[in-house]
Coordinates of C-alpha atoms in Angstrom, one line a residue:
M1077 CA -27.1 1.5 -32.5
N1078 CA -25.9 3.8 -29.7
I1079 CA -29.4 4.4 -28.6
I1080 CA -30.1 0.7 -28.4
L1081 CA -26.9 0.1 -26.3
K1082 CA -27.9 2.9 -23.9
L1083 CA -31.3 1.4 -23.5
L1084 CA -29.9 -2.0 -22.8
L1085 CA -27.5 -0.6 -20.2
V1086 CA -30.4 1.2 -18.4
I1087 CA -32.3 -2.1 -18.3
V1088 CA -29.4 -4.1 -17.0
V1089 CA -28.7 -1.5 -14.2
T1090 CA -32.4 -1.3 -13.3
V1091 CA -33.0 -5.1 -13.2
C1092 CA -29.6 -6.0 -11.8
P1093 CA -28.7 -3.1 -9.3
G1094 CA -25.9 -5.2 -7.8
I1095 CA -23.9 -4.9 -11.0
S1096 CA -21.5 -2.0 -10.8
F1097 CA -20.3 0.0 -13.9
S1098 CA -17.4 1.9 -12.3
A1099 CA -16.2 4.7 -14.6
N1100 CA -13.1 5.1 -12.5
Q1101 CA -12.0 1.5 -12.2
S1102 CA -9.0 2.3 -14.4
E1103 CA -8.0 5.1 -12.0
K1104 CA -7.7 2.8 -9.0
I1105 CA -4.3 2.5 -7.5
P1106 CA -2.8 -1.0 -7.6
V1107 CA -1.2 -1.8 -4.2
I1108 CA 1.0 -4.6 -2.9
Y1109 CA 0.9 -4.7 0.9
S1110 CA 3.5 -6.4 3.1
T1111 CA 2.6 -6.8 6.7
D1112 CA 3.7 -8.5 10.0
L1113 CA 0.0 -9.4 10.6
F1114 CA -0.5 -12.3 12.9
H1115 CA -3.3 -14.1 14.8
P1116 CA -2.8 -14.0 17.8
H1117 CA -1.2 -10.6 17.2
D1118 CA 2.1 -9.1 18.2
D1119 CA 0.5 -5.7 18.0
P1120 CA -3.1 -5.2 16.9
D1121 CA -2.3 -2.0 15.1
D1122 CA -1.8 -4.3 12.1
H1123 CA -5.5 -5.2 12.2
F1124 CA -6.5 -1.5 12.1
D1125 CA -4.1 -1.0 9.2
I1126 CA -5.4 -3.8 7.0
V1127 CA -9.0 -2.8 7.6
T1128 CA -8.2 0.8 6.7
L1129 CA -6.7 -0.4 3.4
Y1130 CA -9.8 -2.4 2.6
S1131 CA -11.9 0.7 3.4
I1132 CA -10.4 3.0 0.8
P1133 CA -12.2 2.3 -2.6
E1134 CA -9.5 4.0 -4.7
I1135 CA -7.0 1.4 -3.6
D1136 CA -7.0 -1.8 -5.6
L1137 CA -5.4 -4.2 -3.2
R1138 CA -3.7 -6.8 -5.5
A1139 CA -1.8 -8.8 -2.8
V1140 CA -1.0 -9.1 0.9
I1141 CA 2.4 -10.5 1.8
L1142 CA 2.4 -12.1 5.2
D1143 CA 5.8 -11.4 6.8
Q1144 CA 8.2 -13.7 8.7
G1145 CA 7.4 -17.1 7.2
A1146 CA 7.7 -19.7 10.0
K1147 CA 6.0 -17.4 12.5
Q1148 CA 3.0 -17.4 10.2
D1149 CA 2.7 -21.2 10.5
K1150 CA 2.0 -20.9 14.2
R1151 CA 0.1 -17.5 14.2
P1152 CA -1.5 -17.2 10.8
G1153 CA -2.2 -13.8 9.5
R1154 CA -4.3 -15.4 6.9
I1155 CA -7.2 -15.6 9.4
P1156 CA -7.9 -11.8 9.4
I1157 CA -7.4 -11.7 5.7
Q1158 CA -10.0 -14.5 5.2
Q1159 CA -12.4 -12.8 7.5
L1160 CA -12.1 -9.5 5.7
N1161 CA -12.4 -11.1 2.3
H1162 CA -15.6 -12.8 3.5
L1163 CA -17.1 -9.8 5.2
L1164 CA -16.5 -7.4 2.3
G1165 CA -17.0 -9.7 -0.6
R1166 CA -13.4 -9.5 -1.7
D1167 CA -10.9 -12.0 -3.0
V1168 CA -7.5 -10.4 -2.1
P1169 CA -4.8 -13.0 -2.6
Y1170 CA -2.1 -13.5 0.1
G1171 CA 1.2 -15.3 0.4
I1172 CA 3.5 -16.2 3.2
G1173 CA 6.9 -14.6 3.0
L1174 CA 10.5 -15.7 3.6
S1175 CA 11.3 -17.0 7.1
R1176 CA 15.0 -16.0 7.6
P1177 CA 16.8 -12.7 7.4
L1178 CA 18.7 -12.0 4.2
A1179 CA 22.3 -13.3 4.3
N1180 CA 23.6 -10.3 2.4
A1181 CA 22.4 -7.3 0.4
L1182 CA 22.1 -9.4 -2.9
D1183 CA 20.4 -12.4 -1.3
P1184 CA 17.3 -13.4 -3.5
G1185 CA 16.0 -15.8 -0.8
Y1186 CA 16.0 -18.9 -3.1
G1187 CA 17.4 -21.1 -0.3
E1188 CA 14.2 -21.1 1.7
L1189 CA 11.4 -23.7 1.7
K1190 CA 8.9 -23.7 -1.1
K1191 CA 6.0 -22.6 1.2
Y1192 CA 7.9 -19.5 2.1
Q1193 CA 8.5 -18.5 -1.5
K1194 CA 4.9 -17.6 -2.1
G1195 CA 5.2 -14.0 -0.9
V1196 CA 8.1 -13.1 -3.1
K1197 CA 6.6 -14.9 -6.1
L1198 CA 3.3 -13.0 -5.6
I1199 CA 5.1 -9.7 -5.5
I1200 CA 6.8 -10.4 -8.8
N1201 CA 3.7 -11.8 -10.5
V1202 CA 1.6 -8.8 -9.5
L1203 CA 4.3 -6.4 -10.9
R1204 CA 4.5 -8.4 -14.1
E1205 CA 0.8 -8.5 -14.7
A1206 CA 0.1 -4.9 -13.8
A1207 CA -1.0 -2.6 -16.6
K1208 CA 0.4 0.4 -14.8
P1209 CA 3.0 1.1 -12.0
V1210 CA 2.2 -0.4 -8.6
T1211 CA 2.6 1.2 -5.1
I1212 CA 4.1 -1.1 -2.5
I1213 CA 3.4 -0.5 1.1
T1214 CA 5.3 -2.2 3.9
V1215 CA 4.5 -2.2 7.7
G1216 CA 6.9 -5.0 8.8
S1217 CA 10.3 -6.1 7.6
M1218 CA 11.6 -5.3 4.2
R1219 CA 12.6 -9.0 3.6
D1220 CA 10.3 -10.1 0.8
I1221 CA 10.5 -6.7 -1.0
A1222 CA 14.3 -6.8 -1.0
A1223 CA 14.4 -10.4 -2.1
A1224 CA 12.0 -9.8 -5.0
Y1225 CA 14.0 -6.7 -6.0
N1226 CA 17.2 -8.8 -6.0
R1227 CA 15.5 -11.3 -8.3
E1228 CA 13.9 -8.8 -10.7
P1229 CA 15.6 -5.3 -10.4
A1230 CA 14.6 -4.2 -13.9
L1231 CA 11.0 -5.1 -13.2
F1232 CA 11.0 -3.0 -10.0
N1233 CA 12.6 -0.1 -11.8
R1234 CA 9.9 -0.3 -14.4
K1235 CA 6.8 -1.1 -12.4
V1236 CA 7.1 0.4 -8.9
E1237 CA 5.4 3.8 -8.6
K1238 CA 6.1 4.3 -4.9
L1239 CA 7.5 2.3 -2.0
L1240 CA 5.7 3.6 1.1
I1241 CA 7.6 2.1 4.0
F1242 CA 6.8 2.4 7.7
I1243 CA 10.1 1.6 9.5
G1244 CA 13.1 3.0 11.4
D1245 CA 14.0 6.1 13.3
A1246 CA 14.1 9.5 11.6
Q1247 CA 17.4 10.4 13.3
G1248 CA 19.1 7.0 13.4
A1249 CA 18.8 7.2 17.1
F1250 CA 18.2 3.5 17.6
R1251 CA 17.2 0.3 15.8
E1252 CA 13.4 0.2 15.6
H1253 CA 11.6 -3.1 15.8
N1254 CA 10.9 -3.5 12.0
V1255 CA 14.5 -2.8 11.3
K1256 CA 15.7 -5.5 13.7
L1257 CA 13.6 -8.1 11.8
D1258 CA 16.0 -7.8 8.9
P1259 CA 18.5 -4.9 8.9
I1260 CA 20.2 -6.0 5.6
A1261 CA 16.8 -6.0 3.8
Y1262 CA 16.1 -2.6 5.1
A1263 CA 19.4 -1.3 3.9
R1264 CA 19.0 -2.9 0.5
V1265 CA 15.7 -1.1 -0.1
M1266 CA 16.7 2.2 1.3
N1267 CA 20.0 2.2 -0.7
S1268 CA 18.4 0.9 -3.9
G1269 CA 17.5 4.2 -5.7
L1270 CA 13.9 3.1 -5.9
P1271 CA 11.2 5.7 -5.3
V1272 CA 11.1 5.4 -1.5
F1273 CA 8.7 7.3 0.6
W1274 CA 10.0 6.8 4.1
V1275 CA 7.7 7.0 7.1
P1276 CA 9.9 6.6 10.3
S1277 CA 8.1 4.9 13.2
F1278 CA 9.9 7.1 15.7
D1279 CA 11.9 10.3 15.7
G1280 CA 14.6 10.6 18.3
G1281 CA 14.2 7.3 20.1
L1282 CA 11.6 4.8 21.3
W1283 CA 8.1 6.3 21.6
Q1284 CA 9.5 9.7 20.5
N1285 CA 8.0 11.9 17.7
N1286 CA 9.8 15.2 17.0
G1287 CA 8.0 15.7 13.8
N1288 CA 9.4 13.3 11.3
A1289 CA 7.7 10.1 12.5
S1290 CA 4.2 8.9 12.1
F1291 CA 3.6 7.5 15.7
W1292 CA 0.5 8.6 17.6
R1293 CA -1.9 7.2 20.2
A1294 CA -5.7 6.9 20.0
K1295 CA -8.5 5.8 22.2
Q1296 CA -10.1 2.7 20.6
V1297 CA -13.6 4.1 21.3
D1298 CA -12.7 7.0 19.1
L1299 CA -11.8 4.6 16.3
L1300 CA -14.4 1.9 16.6
E1301 CA -17.6 3.3 18.1
G1302 CA -19.3 4.0 14.7
I1303 CA -18.7 0.7 12.9
S1304 CA -21.1 -2.2 12.2
S1305 CA -21.5 -5.3 14.4
P1306 CA -19.6 -7.7 12.1
M1307 CA -16.6 -5.4 12.0
I1308 CA -16.8 -4.9 15.8
N1309 CA -16.7 -8.7 16.0
F1310 CA -13.7 -8.7 13.8
F1311 CA -11.8 -6.5 16.2
V1312 CA -13.0 -8.4 19.3
Y1313 CA -11.7 -11.6 17.7
A1314 CA -8.4 -9.9 17.0
L1315 CA -7.8 -7.9 20.1
L1316 CA -8.9 -10.6 22.5
K1317 CA -6.9 -13.2 20.6
K1318 CA -9.8 -15.5 20.1
N1319 CA -9.2 -19.0 19.0
E1320 CA -12.4 -20.3 17.5
E1321 CA -12.6 -23.2 15.1
D1322 CA -15.3 -21.2 13.1
H1323 CA -13.6 -17.8 12.8
M1324 CA -16.0 -16.8 10.1
G1325 CA -19.1 -17.7 12.1
F1326 CA -17.7 -15.6 15.0
L1327 CA -18.2 -12.5 12.9
Y1328 CA -22.0 -12.9 13.1
R1329 CA -22.2 -14.1 16.7
K1330 CA -23.8 -12.0 19.4
I1331 CA -20.9 -11.2 21.6
P1332 CA -21.0 -10.3 25.3
K1333 CA -21.4 -6.6 25.9
T1334 CA -18.5 -6.8 28.3
E1335 CA -16.1 -7.9 25.5
K1336 CA -17.1 -4.9 23.3
Q1337 CA -16.8 -2.5 26.2
Y1338 CA -13.4 -4.0 27.1
I1339 CA -11.9 -3.3 23.6
L1340 CA -13.5 0.2 23.5
K1341 CA -11.7 1.1 26.7
G1342 CA -8.3 0.4 25.2
I1343 CA -5.6 2.7 23.9
R1344 CA -4.0 2.0 20.6
N1345 CA -0.5 2.9 19.3
L1346 CA -0.8 3.7 15.6
W1347 CA 1.6 4.5 12.8
C1348 CA -0.2 4.0 9.4
T1349 CA -4.0 4.0 8.9
A1350 CA -4.8 7.6 7.8
I1351 CA -1.4 8.0 6.1
F1352 CA -2.5 5.4 3.5
T1353 CA -4.7 8.2 1.9
F1354 CA -1.4 9.8 0.8
I1355 CA -1.3 7.6 -2.3
T1356 CA -4.8 8.7 -3.3
K1357 CA -6.1 12.1 -4.4
R1358 CA -7.9 12.7 -1.1
G1359 CA -7.3 15.7 1.0
F1360 CA -7.8 16.4 4.8
V1361 CA -10.7 18.6 5.6
Q1362 CA -11.9 19.8 9.0
R1363 CA -15.6 20.0 9.8
G1364 CA -16.1 21.2 13.3
E1365 CA -14.1 18.9 15.6
D1366 CA -14.0 16.1 13.0
W1367 CA -11.5 15.5 10.2
F1368 CA -12.1 13.7 7.0
A1369 CA -10.0 12.4 4.1
L1370 CA -12.2 13.4 1.1
G1371 CA -12.1 13.2 -2.6
E1372 CA -12.4 16.4 -4.7
S1373 CA -16.1 15.8 -5.4
E1374 CA -16.9 15.4 -1.6
I1375 CA -15.3 18.7 -0.6
Q1376 CA -18.0 21.4 -0.1
S1377 CA -17.9 25.0 -1.3
G1378 CA -15.8 27.1 1.0
E1379 CA -13.9 24.2 2.5
T1380 CA -10.2 24.1 2.2
I1381 CA -7.7 21.2 2.3
E1382 CA -5.5 21.2 5.3
K1383 CA -2.0 19.7 5.0
I1384 CA -1.4 17.8 8.2
F1385 CA 1.7 16.1 6.9
T1386 CA 3.8 16.0 3.8
F1387 CA 7.0 14.4 2.4
S1388 CA 10.3 16.2 1.9
P1389 CA 13.5 15.1 0.3
V1390 CA 16.4 13.9 2.4
S1391 CA 19.7 12.1 1.7
V1392 CA 20.2 9.0 3.7
F1393 CA 22.4 5.9 3.8
V1394 CA 21.5 2.8 5.8
D1395 CA 24.3 0.4 6.8
N1396 CA 23.9 -3.4 7.2
N1397 CA 23.2 -3.0 10.9
G1398 CA 20.1 -1.0 10.0
K1399 CA 21.4 2.4 11.2
E1400 CA 20.3 5.4 9.3
W1401 CA 23.0 8.0 8.4
L1402 CA 21.6 11.3 7.3
E1403 CA 24.3 12.6 5.0
D1404 CA 24.8 14.1 1.6
S1405 CA 27.5 11.7 0.3
T1406 CA 28.3 9.4 -2.7
R1407 CA 26.9 6.4 -0.8
S1408 CA 23.6 8.1 0.3
R1409 CA 20.4 8.2 -1.8
K1410 CA 17.8 10.9 -2.1
I1411 CA 14.4 9.7 -0.8
Q1412 CA 11.2 11.3 0.5
R1413 CA 10.8 11.4 4.3
F1414 CA 7.6 11.9 6.2
K1415 CA 7.1 15.3 7.9
I1416 CA 4.3 16.5 10.2
L1417 CA 3.2 20.1 9.4
K1418 CA 0.6 20.6 12.1
M1419 CA 1.9 18.8 15.2
E1420 CA -0.8 20.2 17.5
A1421 CA -3.6 18.8 15.3
Y1422 CA -1.8 15.7 14.2
A1423 CA -3.0 13.0 16.6
H1424 CA -6.6 14.1 16.7
A1425 CA -6.8 14.5 12.9
M1426 CA -5.3 11.1 12.2
T1427 CA -7.6 9.4 14.7
S1428 CA -10.7 11.2 13.3
V1429 CA -9.8 10.4 9.7
T1430 CA -9.2 6.8 10.6
R1431 CA -12.6 6.5 12.3
H1432 CA -14.4 7.9 9.2
L1433 CA -12.4 5.6 6.9
L1434 CA -13.5 2.6 8.9
E1435 CA -17.1 3.9 8.8
E1436 CA -16.9 3.9 4.9
L1437 CA -17.0 0.1 5.1
D1438 CA -20.7 0.3 5.9
R1439 CA -21.6 2.4 2.9

C-alpha cells in the first residue's frame, strides 16, 4: 500500500508540477500585521515593509490590519494589499481598524462604527483559530492591538508568541509619530506584561540613532534595481501616488523610463524590512560586499552568521502621554528592546538584506 501511495504521489507531482507539497508548512510562523499603510501614502516605507513581509516564505501572513479607520476611507491601504495579493497569488485578508484614539487604558473600542470594527475582530478571530501562538507585528499605532487585548486578555496571554512593535524613542526623549497617534494604546500594550519586543524608531530624538533604534537610510536604487517589472510598477504606483481606476492593470503596463529612473534616484527612510527576519530562523551572512538573511540550509561551509542586531531586556513604564520611563520599579515591565551590535555595518547590511529579500519574490 505504501508503495502504491508513493507512486501516486510521484505521478501527481510530475503531471501537476504547480501543486506544492510543503513539508515545512506546519513550521511557518503565523503573523498578524498592523500598519498605517495608505494610498496615497504618508510615508512609502510602509510599502517596502509590506512587500518584504510577503517575500519571506516562512511567514504565514494571516491578516493585515489597516490603521486609523476614517483615514483609510479617503486613502485606502487596501489598494497595495489587493495589488500584492493579485501579483503573488495570495489571499491575505485585511480589515480597517478603529478610527479614534482610545479614551482610556481599558477602552475596548466598542463605541466606533461597525466598518471600523473589522480590524479588531480580525485580530481576535485569527488568534482564536490559530493552532499555535501567533506573532503580532505593528508599524503604526497600537490602537487595534490594545482594543483587542482589552476585549480578550486571556486569549492574548494564551495565543500571542511575540509582539514586535516599531514605535517610540529608546530614551523617552520625545513623542515619536506612532506614539502620538494613540499614546494611551501604546501605554496599554507596553505595560501589559505581554511578550513585547520593542523596536524604537529613534534613540535620543528625531532622526537620531544611538544604537537602540532601527532607523536607517537607503538609496532606493540599492533596494529596487534587481526586482521584476510588475513589482517595479507596484512601487511606481505607490511612490508617485498614482490614481488609476485600474490599479491592477497598471502593474503590467509599460511605464515611462523617466518614472522608473525618478524613483530609483530617491532616498528612503527605513525602520522595519530586514528586521522582520528576526522572527524566523534566518541568520545574517556576508558574502563580499553583500549581506543575506539565510536559512540554515542556505549557509555554505565556512560561512558564519553575523549578529548585526539583537534584543536585550529592559525595564520600562509608559505613561498615558506616551512617554517612556526607563526604570526598575513596581510599575515598570520587563520587555525586550532592540540593540544594534555592529553600528558601522548596520545601514549597509540592512539595505543589502532588504534588497535580496525583495528579489526572492521572483523565485
